[in-house]
Short mmCIF file of C-alpha atoms and ligand atoms in Angstrom, two decimals:
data_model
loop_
_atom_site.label_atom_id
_atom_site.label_comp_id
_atom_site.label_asym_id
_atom_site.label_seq_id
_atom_site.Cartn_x
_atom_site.Cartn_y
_atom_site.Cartn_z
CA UNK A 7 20.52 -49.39 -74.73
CA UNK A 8 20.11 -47.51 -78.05
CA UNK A 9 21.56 -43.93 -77.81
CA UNK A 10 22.35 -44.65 -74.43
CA UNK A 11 24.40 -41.17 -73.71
CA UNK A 12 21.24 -39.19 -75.67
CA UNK A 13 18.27 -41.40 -73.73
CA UNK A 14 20.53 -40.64 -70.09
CA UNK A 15 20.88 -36.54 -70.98
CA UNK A 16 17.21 -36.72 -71.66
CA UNK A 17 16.17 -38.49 -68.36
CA UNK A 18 18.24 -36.10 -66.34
CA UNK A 19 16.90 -32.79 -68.13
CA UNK A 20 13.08 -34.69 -67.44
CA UNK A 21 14.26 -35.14 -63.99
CA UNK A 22 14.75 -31.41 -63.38
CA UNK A 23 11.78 -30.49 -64.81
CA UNK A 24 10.34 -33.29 -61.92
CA UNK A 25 12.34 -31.20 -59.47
CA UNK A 26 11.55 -27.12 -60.20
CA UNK A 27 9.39 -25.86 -57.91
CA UNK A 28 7.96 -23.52 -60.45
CA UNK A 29 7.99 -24.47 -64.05
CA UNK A 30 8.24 -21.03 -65.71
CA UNK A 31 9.75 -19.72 -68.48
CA UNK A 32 13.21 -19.31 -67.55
CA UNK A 33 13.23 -23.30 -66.48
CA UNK A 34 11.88 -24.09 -70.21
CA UNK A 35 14.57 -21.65 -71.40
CA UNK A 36 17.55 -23.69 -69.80
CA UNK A 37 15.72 -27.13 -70.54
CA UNK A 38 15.60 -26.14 -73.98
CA UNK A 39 19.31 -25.48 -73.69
CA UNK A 40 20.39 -29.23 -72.79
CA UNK A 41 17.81 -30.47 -75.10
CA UNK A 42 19.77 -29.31 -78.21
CA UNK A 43 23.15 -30.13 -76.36
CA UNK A 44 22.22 -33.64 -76.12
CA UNK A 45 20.53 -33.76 -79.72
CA UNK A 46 23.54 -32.16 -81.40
CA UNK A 47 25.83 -34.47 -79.35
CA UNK A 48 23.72 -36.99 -80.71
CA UNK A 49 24.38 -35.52 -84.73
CA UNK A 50 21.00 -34.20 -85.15
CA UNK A 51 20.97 -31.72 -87.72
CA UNK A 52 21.10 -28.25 -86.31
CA UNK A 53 18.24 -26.72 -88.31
CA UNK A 54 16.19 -29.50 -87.00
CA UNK A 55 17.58 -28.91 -83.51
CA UNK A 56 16.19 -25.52 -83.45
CA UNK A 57 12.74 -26.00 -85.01
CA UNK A 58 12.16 -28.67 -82.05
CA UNK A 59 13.24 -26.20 -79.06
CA UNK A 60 11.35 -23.32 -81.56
CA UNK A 61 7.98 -25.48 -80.95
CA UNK A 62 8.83 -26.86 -77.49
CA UNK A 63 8.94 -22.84 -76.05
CA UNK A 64 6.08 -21.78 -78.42
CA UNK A 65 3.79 -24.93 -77.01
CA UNK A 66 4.72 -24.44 -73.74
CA UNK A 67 4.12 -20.79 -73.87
CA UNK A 68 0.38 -21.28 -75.28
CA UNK A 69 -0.84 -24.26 -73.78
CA UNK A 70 0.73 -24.01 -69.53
CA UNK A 71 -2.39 -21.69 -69.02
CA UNK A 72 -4.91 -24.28 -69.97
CA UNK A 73 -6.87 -24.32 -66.54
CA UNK A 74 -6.64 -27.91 -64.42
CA UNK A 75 -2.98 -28.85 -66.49
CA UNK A 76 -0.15 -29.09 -64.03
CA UNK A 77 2.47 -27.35 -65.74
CA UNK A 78 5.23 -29.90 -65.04
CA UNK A 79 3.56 -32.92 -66.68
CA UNK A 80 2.31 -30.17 -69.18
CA UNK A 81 6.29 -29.95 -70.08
CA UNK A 82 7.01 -33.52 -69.73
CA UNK A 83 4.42 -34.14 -72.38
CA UNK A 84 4.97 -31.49 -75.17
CA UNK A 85 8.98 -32.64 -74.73
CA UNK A 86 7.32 -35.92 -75.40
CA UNK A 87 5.08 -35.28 -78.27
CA UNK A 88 7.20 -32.89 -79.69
CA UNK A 89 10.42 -35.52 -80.03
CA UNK A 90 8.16 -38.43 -81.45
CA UNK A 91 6.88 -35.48 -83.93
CA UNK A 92 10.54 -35.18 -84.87
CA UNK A 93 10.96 -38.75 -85.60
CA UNK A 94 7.67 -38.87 -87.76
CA UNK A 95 4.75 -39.53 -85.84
CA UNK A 96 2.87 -43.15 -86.30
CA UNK A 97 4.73 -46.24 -86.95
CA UNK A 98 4.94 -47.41 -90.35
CA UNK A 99 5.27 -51.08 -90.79
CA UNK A 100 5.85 -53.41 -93.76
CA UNK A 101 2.55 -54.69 -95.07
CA UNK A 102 2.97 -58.01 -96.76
CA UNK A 103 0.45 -58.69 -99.30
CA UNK A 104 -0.21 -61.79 -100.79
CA UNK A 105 1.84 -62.02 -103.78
CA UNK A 106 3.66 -65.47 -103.87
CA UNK A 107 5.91 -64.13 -103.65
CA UNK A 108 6.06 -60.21 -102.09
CA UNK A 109 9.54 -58.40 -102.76
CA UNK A 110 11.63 -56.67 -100.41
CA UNK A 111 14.51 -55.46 -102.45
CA UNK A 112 17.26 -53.79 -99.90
CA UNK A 113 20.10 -51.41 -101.06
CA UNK A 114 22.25 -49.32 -99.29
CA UNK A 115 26.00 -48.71 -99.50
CA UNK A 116 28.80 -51.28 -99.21
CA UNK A 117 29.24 -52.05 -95.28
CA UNK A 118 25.89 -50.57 -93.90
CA UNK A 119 24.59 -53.90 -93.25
CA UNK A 120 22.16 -55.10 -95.55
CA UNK A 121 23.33 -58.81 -95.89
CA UNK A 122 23.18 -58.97 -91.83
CA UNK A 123 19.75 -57.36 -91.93
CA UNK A 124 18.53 -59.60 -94.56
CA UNK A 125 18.99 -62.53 -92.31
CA UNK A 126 16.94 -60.42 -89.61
CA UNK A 127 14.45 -59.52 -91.67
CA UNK A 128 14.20 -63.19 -93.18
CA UNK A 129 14.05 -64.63 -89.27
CA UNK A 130 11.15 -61.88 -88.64
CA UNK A 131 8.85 -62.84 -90.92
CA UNK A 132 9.69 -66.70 -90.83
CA UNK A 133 8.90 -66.94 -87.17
CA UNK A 134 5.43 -64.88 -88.33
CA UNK A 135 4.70 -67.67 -90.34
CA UNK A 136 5.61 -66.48 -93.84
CA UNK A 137 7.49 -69.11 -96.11
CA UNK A 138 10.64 -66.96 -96.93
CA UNK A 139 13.62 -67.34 -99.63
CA UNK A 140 16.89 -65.23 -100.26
CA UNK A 141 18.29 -63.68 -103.23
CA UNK A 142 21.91 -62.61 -103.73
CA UNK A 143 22.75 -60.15 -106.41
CA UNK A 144 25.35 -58.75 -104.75
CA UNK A 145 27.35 -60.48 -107.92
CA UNK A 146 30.51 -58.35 -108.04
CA UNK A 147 32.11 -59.57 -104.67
CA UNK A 148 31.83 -63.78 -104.19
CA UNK A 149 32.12 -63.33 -100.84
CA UNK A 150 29.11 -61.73 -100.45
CA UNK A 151 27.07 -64.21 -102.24
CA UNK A 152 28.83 -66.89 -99.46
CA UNK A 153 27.92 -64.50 -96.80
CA UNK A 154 24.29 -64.52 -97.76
CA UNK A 155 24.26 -68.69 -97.75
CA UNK A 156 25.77 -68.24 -94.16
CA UNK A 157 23.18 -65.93 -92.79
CA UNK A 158 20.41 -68.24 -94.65
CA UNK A 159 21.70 -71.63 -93.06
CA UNK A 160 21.58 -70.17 -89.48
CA UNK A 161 18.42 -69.54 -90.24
CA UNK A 162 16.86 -72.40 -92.29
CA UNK A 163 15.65 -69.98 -94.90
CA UNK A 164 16.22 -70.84 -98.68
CA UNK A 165 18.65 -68.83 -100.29
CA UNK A 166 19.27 -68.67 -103.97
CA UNK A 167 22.27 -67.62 -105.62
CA UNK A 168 24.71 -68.18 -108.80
CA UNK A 169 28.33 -67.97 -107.91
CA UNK A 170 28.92 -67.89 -111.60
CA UNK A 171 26.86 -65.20 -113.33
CA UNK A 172 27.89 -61.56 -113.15
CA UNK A 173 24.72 -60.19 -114.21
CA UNK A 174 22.47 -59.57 -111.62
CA UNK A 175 19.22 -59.10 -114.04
CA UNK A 176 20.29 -63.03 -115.49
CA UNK A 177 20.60 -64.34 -111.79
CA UNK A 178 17.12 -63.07 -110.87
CA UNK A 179 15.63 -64.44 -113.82
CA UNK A 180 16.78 -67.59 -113.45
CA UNK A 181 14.97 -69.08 -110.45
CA UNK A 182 11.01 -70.05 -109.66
CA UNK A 183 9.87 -67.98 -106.68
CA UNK A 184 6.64 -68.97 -106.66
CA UNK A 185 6.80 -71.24 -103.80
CA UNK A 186 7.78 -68.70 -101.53
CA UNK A 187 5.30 -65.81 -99.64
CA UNK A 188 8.48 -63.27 -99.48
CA UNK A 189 11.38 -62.57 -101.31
CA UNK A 190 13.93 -61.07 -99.78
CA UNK A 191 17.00 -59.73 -102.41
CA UNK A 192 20.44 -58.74 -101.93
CA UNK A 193 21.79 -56.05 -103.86
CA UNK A 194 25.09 -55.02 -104.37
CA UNK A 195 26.84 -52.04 -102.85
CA UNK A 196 29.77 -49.35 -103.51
CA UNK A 197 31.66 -47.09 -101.39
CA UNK A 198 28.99 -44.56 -101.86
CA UNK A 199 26.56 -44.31 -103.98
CA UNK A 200 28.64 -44.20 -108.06
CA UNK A 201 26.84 -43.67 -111.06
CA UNK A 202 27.67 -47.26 -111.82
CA UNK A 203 25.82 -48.60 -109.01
CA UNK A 204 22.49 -46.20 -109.74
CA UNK A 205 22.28 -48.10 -112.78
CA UNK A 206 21.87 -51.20 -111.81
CA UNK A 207 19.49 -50.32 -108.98
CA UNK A 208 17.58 -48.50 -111.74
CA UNK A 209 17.70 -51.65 -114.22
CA UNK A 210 17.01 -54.01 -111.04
CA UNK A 211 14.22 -52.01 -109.86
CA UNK A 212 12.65 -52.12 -113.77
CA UNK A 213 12.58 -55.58 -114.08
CA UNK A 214 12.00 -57.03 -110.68
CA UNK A 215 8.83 -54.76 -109.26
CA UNK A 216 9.81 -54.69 -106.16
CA UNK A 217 6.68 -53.72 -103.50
CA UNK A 218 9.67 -52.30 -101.32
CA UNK A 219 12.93 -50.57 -101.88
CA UNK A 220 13.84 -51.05 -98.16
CA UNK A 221 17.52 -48.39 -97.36
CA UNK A 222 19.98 -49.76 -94.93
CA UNK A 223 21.73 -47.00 -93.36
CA UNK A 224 23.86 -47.48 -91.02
CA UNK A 225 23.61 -45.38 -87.87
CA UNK A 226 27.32 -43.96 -87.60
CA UNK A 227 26.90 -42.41 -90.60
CA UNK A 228 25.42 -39.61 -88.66
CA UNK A 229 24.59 -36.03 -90.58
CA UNK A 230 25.02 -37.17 -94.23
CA UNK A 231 21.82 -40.07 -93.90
CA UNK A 232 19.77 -37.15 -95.68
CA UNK A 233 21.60 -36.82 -98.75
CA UNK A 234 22.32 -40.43 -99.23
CA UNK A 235 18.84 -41.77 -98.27
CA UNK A 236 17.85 -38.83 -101.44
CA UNK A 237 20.34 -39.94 -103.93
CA UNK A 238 18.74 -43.48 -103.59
CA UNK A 239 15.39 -42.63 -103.59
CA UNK A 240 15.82 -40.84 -106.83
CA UNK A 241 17.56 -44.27 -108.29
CA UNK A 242 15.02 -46.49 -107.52
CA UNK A 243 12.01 -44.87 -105.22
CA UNK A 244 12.69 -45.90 -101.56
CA UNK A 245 10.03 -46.83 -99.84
CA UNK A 246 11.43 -47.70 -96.25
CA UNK A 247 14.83 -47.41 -94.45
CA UNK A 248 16.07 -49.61 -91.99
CA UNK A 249 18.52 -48.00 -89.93
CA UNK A 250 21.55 -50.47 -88.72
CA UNK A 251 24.02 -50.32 -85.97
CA UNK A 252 21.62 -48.36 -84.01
CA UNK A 253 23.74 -50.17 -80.53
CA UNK A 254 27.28 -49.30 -81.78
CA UNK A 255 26.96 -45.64 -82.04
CA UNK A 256 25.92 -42.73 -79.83
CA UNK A 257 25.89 -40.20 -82.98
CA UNK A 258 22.70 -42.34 -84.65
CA UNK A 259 20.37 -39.48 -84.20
CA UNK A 260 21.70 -38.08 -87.81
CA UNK A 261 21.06 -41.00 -89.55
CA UNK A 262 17.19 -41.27 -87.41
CA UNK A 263 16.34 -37.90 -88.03
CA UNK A 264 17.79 -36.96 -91.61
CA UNK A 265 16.30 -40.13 -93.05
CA UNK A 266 13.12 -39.40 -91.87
CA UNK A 267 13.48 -35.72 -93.69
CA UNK A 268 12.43 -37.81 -96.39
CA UNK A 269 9.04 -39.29 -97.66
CA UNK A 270 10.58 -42.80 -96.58
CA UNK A 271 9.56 -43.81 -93.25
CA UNK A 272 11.92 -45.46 -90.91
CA UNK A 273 10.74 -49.75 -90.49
CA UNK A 274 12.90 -51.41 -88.61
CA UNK A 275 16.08 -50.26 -86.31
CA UNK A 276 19.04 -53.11 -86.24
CA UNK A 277 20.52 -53.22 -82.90
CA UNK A 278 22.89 -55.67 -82.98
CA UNK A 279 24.87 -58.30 -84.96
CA UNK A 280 22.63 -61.27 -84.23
CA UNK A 281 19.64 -62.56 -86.34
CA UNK A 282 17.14 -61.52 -84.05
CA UNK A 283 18.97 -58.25 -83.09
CA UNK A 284 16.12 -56.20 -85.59
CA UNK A 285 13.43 -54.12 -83.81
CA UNK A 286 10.17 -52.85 -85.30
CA UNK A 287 10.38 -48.85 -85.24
CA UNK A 288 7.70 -46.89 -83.56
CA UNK A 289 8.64 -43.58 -82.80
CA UNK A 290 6.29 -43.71 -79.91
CA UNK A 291 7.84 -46.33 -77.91
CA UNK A 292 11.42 -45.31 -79.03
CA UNK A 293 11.13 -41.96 -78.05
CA UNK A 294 9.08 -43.43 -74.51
CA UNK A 295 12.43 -45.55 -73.84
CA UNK A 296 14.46 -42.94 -74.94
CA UNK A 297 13.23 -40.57 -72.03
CA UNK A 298 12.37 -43.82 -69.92
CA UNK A 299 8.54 -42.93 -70.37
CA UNK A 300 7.73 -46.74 -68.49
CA UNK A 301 9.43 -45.50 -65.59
CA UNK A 302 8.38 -41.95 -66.28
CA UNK A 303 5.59 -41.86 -62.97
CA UNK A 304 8.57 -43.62 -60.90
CA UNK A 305 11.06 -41.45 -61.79
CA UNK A 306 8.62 -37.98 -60.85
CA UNK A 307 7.61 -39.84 -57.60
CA UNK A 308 11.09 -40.41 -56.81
CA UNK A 309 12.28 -36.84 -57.51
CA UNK A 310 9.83 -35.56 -55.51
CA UNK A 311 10.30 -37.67 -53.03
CA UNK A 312 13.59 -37.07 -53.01
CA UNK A 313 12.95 -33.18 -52.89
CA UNK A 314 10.16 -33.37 -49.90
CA UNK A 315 13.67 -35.53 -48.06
CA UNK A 316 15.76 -32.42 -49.17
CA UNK A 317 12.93 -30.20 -48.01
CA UNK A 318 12.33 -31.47 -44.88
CA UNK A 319 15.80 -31.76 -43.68
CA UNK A 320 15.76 -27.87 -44.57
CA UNK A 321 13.14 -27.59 -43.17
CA UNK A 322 14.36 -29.02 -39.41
CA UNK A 323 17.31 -27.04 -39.75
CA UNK A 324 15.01 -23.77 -40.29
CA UNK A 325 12.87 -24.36 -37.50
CA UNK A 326 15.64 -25.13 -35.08
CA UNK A 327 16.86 -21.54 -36.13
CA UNK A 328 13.41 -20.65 -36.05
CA UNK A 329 13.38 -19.07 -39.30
CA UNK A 330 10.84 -20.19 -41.99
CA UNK A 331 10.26 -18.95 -45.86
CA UNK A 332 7.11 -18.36 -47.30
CA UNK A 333 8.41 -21.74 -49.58
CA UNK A 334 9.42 -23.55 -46.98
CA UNK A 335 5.25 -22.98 -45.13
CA UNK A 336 4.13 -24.31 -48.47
CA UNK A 337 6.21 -27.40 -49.14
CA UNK A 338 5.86 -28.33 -45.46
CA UNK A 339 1.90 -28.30 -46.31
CA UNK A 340 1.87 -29.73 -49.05
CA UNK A 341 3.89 -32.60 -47.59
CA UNK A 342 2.00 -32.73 -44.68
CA UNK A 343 -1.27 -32.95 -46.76
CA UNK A 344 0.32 -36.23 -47.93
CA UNK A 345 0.42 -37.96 -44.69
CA UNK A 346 -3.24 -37.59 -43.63
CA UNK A 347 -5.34 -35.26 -41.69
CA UNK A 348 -3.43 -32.04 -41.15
CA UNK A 349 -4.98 -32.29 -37.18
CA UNK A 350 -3.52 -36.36 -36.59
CA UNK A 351 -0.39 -35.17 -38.42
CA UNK A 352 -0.07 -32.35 -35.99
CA UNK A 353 -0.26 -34.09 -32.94
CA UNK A 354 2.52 -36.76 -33.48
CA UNK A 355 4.96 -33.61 -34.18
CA UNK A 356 6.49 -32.70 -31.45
CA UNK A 357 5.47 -29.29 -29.88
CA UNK A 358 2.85 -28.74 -32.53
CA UNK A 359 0.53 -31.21 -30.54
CA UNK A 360 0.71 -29.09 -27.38
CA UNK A 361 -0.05 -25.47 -29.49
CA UNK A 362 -3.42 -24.93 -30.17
CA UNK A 363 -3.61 -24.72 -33.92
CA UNK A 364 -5.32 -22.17 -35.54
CA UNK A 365 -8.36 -23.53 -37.78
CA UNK A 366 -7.94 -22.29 -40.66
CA UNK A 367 -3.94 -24.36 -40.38
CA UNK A 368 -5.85 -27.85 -39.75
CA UNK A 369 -7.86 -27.19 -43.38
CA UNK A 370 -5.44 -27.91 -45.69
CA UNK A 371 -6.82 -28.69 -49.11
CA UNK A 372 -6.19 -29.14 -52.43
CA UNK A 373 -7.96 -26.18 -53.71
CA UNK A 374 -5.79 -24.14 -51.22
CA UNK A 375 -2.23 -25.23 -51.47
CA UNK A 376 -3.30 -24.55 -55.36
CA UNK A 377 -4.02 -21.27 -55.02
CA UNK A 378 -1.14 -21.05 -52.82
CA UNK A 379 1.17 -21.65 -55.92
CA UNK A 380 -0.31 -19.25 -57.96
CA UNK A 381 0.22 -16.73 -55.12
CA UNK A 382 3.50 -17.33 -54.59
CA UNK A 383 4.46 -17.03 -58.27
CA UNK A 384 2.98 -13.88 -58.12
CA UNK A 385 5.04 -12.63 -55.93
CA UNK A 386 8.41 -11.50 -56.89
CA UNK A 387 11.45 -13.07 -55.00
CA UNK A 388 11.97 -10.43 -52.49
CA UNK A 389 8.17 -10.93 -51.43
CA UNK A 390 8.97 -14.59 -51.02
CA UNK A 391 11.75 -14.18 -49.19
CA UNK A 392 10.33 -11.31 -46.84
CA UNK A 393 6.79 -11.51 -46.41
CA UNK A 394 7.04 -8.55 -44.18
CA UNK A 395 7.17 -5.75 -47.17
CA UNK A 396 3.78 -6.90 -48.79
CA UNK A 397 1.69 -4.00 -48.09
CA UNK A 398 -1.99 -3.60 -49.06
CA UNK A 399 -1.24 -2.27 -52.36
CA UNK A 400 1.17 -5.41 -53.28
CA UNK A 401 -1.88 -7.57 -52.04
CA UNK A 402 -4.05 -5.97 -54.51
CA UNK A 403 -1.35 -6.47 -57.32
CA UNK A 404 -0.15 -10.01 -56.36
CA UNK A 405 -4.31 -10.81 -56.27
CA UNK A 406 -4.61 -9.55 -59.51
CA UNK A 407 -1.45 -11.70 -60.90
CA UNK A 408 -2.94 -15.32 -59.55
CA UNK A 409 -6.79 -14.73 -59.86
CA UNK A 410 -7.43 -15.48 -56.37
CA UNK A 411 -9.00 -12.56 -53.81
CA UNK A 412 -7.20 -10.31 -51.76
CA UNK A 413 -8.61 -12.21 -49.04
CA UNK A 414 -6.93 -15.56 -50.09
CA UNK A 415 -3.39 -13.64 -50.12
CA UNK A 416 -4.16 -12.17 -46.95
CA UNK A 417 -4.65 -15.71 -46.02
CA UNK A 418 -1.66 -17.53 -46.68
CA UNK A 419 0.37 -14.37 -45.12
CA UNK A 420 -1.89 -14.77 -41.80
CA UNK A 421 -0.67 -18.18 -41.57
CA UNK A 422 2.71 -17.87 -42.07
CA UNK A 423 3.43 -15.44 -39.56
CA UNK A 424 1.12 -17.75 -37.23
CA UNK A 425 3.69 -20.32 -38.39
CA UNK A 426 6.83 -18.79 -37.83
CA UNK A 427 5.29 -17.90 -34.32
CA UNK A 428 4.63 -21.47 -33.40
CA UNK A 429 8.52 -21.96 -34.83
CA UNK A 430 9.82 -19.64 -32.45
CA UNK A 431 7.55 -20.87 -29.45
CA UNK A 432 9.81 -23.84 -30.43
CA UNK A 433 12.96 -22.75 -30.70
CA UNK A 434 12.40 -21.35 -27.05
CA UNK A 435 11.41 -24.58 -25.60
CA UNK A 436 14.10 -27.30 -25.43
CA UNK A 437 13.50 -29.76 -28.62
CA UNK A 438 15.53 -32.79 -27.10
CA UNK A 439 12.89 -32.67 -24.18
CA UNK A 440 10.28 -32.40 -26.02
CA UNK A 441 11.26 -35.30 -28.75
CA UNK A 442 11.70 -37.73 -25.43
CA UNK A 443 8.49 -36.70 -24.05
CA UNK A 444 6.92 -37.61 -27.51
CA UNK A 445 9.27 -40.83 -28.85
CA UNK A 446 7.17 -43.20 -27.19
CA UNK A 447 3.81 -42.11 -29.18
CA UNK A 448 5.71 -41.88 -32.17
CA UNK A 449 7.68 -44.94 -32.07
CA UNK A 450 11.78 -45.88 -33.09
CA UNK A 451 13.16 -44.04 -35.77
CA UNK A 452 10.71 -41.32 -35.37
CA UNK A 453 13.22 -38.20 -36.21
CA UNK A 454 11.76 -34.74 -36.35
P1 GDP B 24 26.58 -54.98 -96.32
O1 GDP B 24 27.91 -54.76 -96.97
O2 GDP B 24 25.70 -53.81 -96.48
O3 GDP B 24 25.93 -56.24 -96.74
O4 GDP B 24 26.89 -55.08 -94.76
P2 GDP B 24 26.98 -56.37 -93.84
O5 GDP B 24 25.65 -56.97 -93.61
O6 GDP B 24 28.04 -57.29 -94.37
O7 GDP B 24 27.44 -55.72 -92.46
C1 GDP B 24 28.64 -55.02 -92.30
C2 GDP B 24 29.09 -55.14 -90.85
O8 GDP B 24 28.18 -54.50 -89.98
C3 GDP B 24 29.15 -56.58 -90.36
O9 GDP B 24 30.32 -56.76 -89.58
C4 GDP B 24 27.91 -56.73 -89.50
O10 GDP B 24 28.08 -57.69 -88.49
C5 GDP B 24 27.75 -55.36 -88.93
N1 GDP B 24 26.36 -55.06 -88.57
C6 GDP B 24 25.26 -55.05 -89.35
N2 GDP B 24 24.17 -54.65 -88.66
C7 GDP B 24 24.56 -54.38 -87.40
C8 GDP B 24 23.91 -53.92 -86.22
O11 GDP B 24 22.69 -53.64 -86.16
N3 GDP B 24 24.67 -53.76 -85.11
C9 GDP B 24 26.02 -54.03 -85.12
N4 GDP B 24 26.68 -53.84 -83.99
N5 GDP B 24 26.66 -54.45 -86.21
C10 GDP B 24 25.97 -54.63 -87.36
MG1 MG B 25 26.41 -57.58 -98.19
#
């Protein structure tokens, strides 16, 4: 997996947002927080770093009281948008026009894998149908010129090359593409980008045309992508980077993010040594993998499934001491709501189906358990935590706070004391009769 340390500090800071019972400022504060750990561990450029939290909080901040959002998906998708923003939107592909042939000229420094990409690129657009042919011009080293005849034989694509001519301009001159849909040429490369080498891009780029300048950068080159994908695009007007080495690396964010600083859009992402090792970029579907977006629904489900298990244990452990949270009333609803007709639920629970419930307990709805949020993050913690100290005045304010009426408030305090009365009706009575008297409705591995 690409990024693989970035992607899995991602997924876990998504998870907790899956988790929170309340998504509220402070829990956008601290998810903010391992957001820019894991993009600076990844070598995203700080400024950048901050501009992204700067728009997560200010989104989040205008947009969680749009009415019939649920804030946590809310979160999920500005996080979303807001990363695929940062690596420039909409996909920008390659279009090949009909030329005979079209020209893909790639440059980059020496080592950042343009020869290997050539050959992916070549296999790409062979297998789309396009007749393709090679050019080396990397003419200063002859091993590179061997290199490129290696990577074109795997591949049955026609390469052309002169081992004996020094002068890249003569070499390209020299042969008929005609034949051929795409041209794919090999330039040469320095250690970094010398005055010499500028030159011959600029003399290259003058006489061949090309209708791209594609960039290989490679991905460990982290932070500095920006000034190096500049300092070529003022040599010979860049027109798309290709970003290699994408799997080797877990610092690639600097070279994904600073390139795309610039006007050229990222096309392609190598991610691997082998020919077919090349991926089309889309920031959408990077970004999706990145946070595991496919399994995005799973992974919620399975948090808060994983909670309501947390929950309920808690729960069982509360009732046995017969003590019970405003929180706890709610989850426990909302759980419940899950399984099916509060009334059916009721009477497979052991001791509940004995009590007579109260009516208003049997009508749990959607509408309600909503409302019940807002009520309870009206309420400051002590509230939560103690019920007993909301007086009529706090009713008022609390009302105010989650635009419900007082009566609603009133409500959801009636039934929690109801509640914790039916838990300590429980607590009297002895639970390990009353589970035998009920395991045979309920069946084996019944627990409550
Ligand atoms: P050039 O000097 O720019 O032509 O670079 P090369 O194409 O010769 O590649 C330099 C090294 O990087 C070679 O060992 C390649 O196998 C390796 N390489 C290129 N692209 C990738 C990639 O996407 N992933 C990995 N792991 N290695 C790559
Ligand atoms: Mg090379």
């Amino acid at each position: 997996m690409v990024l693989e340390k970035l992607s899995n500090s991602l997924k876990d800071t998504l998870k907790k947002i899956a988790k929170a019972i309340f998504v509220d400022e402070k829990l956008v504060d601290d998810l903010i927080k391992d957001i820019q750990r894991a993009l600076l561990g990844a070598d995203v450029n700080v400024k950048l770093v901050f501009e992204l939290s700067k728009s997560i909080k200010e989104r989040f901040l205008k947009e969680k009281s749009l009415p019939g959002i649920n804030a946590r998906e809310q979160l999920i998708k500005i996080v979303y948008e807001e990363l695929v923003r940062f690596l420039g939107d909409e996909k920008s592909e390659i279009v090949i026009q009909d030329k005979n042939p079209f020209k893909i000229m790639m440059v980059g420094v020496y080592g950042s894998g343009k020869t290997t990409t050539i050959g992916k690129l070549a296999k790409y657009y062979f297998k789309r149908g396009y007749k393709v042919a090679c050019l080396g011009l990397d003419v200063h080293r002859p091993a590179a010129t061997d290199q490129l005849e290696q990577v074109c034989n795997k591949i049955n694509v026609q390469c052309f090359v002169n081992k004996n001519e020094k002068n890249p301009l003569k070499v390209y001159k020299e042969f008929d593409y005609s034949k051929y849909d795409i041209l794919i040429i090999d330039t040469a490369g320095r250690d970094s980008l010398t005055d010499d080498l500028i030159k011959e891009l600029k003399d290259l780029n003058d006489l061949i045309k090309p209708d791209e300048n594609i960039l290989v950068l490679s991905a460990d080159i982290g932070q500095s992508a920006q000034k190096l994908a500049q300092g070529f695009h003022d040599a010979c007007n860049i027109t798309g980077i290709i970003i290699s080495k994408l799997d080797g690396t877990g610092k690639g964010g600097g070279a994904l993010t600073g390139a795309v600083t610039t006007n050229a859009k990222i096309k392609f992402i190598g991610v691997g040594e082998k020919a077919e090792d090349l991926e089309l970029f889309n920031p959408k579907g990077f970004v999706s993998r990145l946070l595991g977006m496919g399994d995005i629904e799973l992974l919620l489900e399975k948090a808060k499934d994983a909670i309501s298990e947390e929950k309920a244990e808690d729960i069982q452990d509360k009732l046995e001491r017969g003590e019970l949270s405003l929180i706890d009333l709610y989850e426990q609803m909302k759980s419940m709501k899950k399984m099916g007709p509060l009334n059916k639920v009721l009477e497979m629970i052991p001791g509940f189906g004995q009590l007579k419930m109260p009516k208003e307990m049997l009508e749990i709805q959607e509408v309600k358990l909503e409302k019940w949020e807002h009520i309870l993050k009206s309420m400051t913690k002590k509230e939560i935590e103690n019920p007993e100290l909301i007086d009529g005045k706090r009713v008022e304010r609390i009302s105010k706070g989650a635009g419900v009426n007082q009566g609603e408030v009133r409500d959801l305090l009636k039934q929690y004391k109801q509640s914790k009365k039916i838990m300590r009706l429980m607590k009297g009575g002895n639970p390990e009769k009353l589970m035998k008297k009920f395991q045979g409705k309920l069946g084996k591995g019944f627990k409550f």
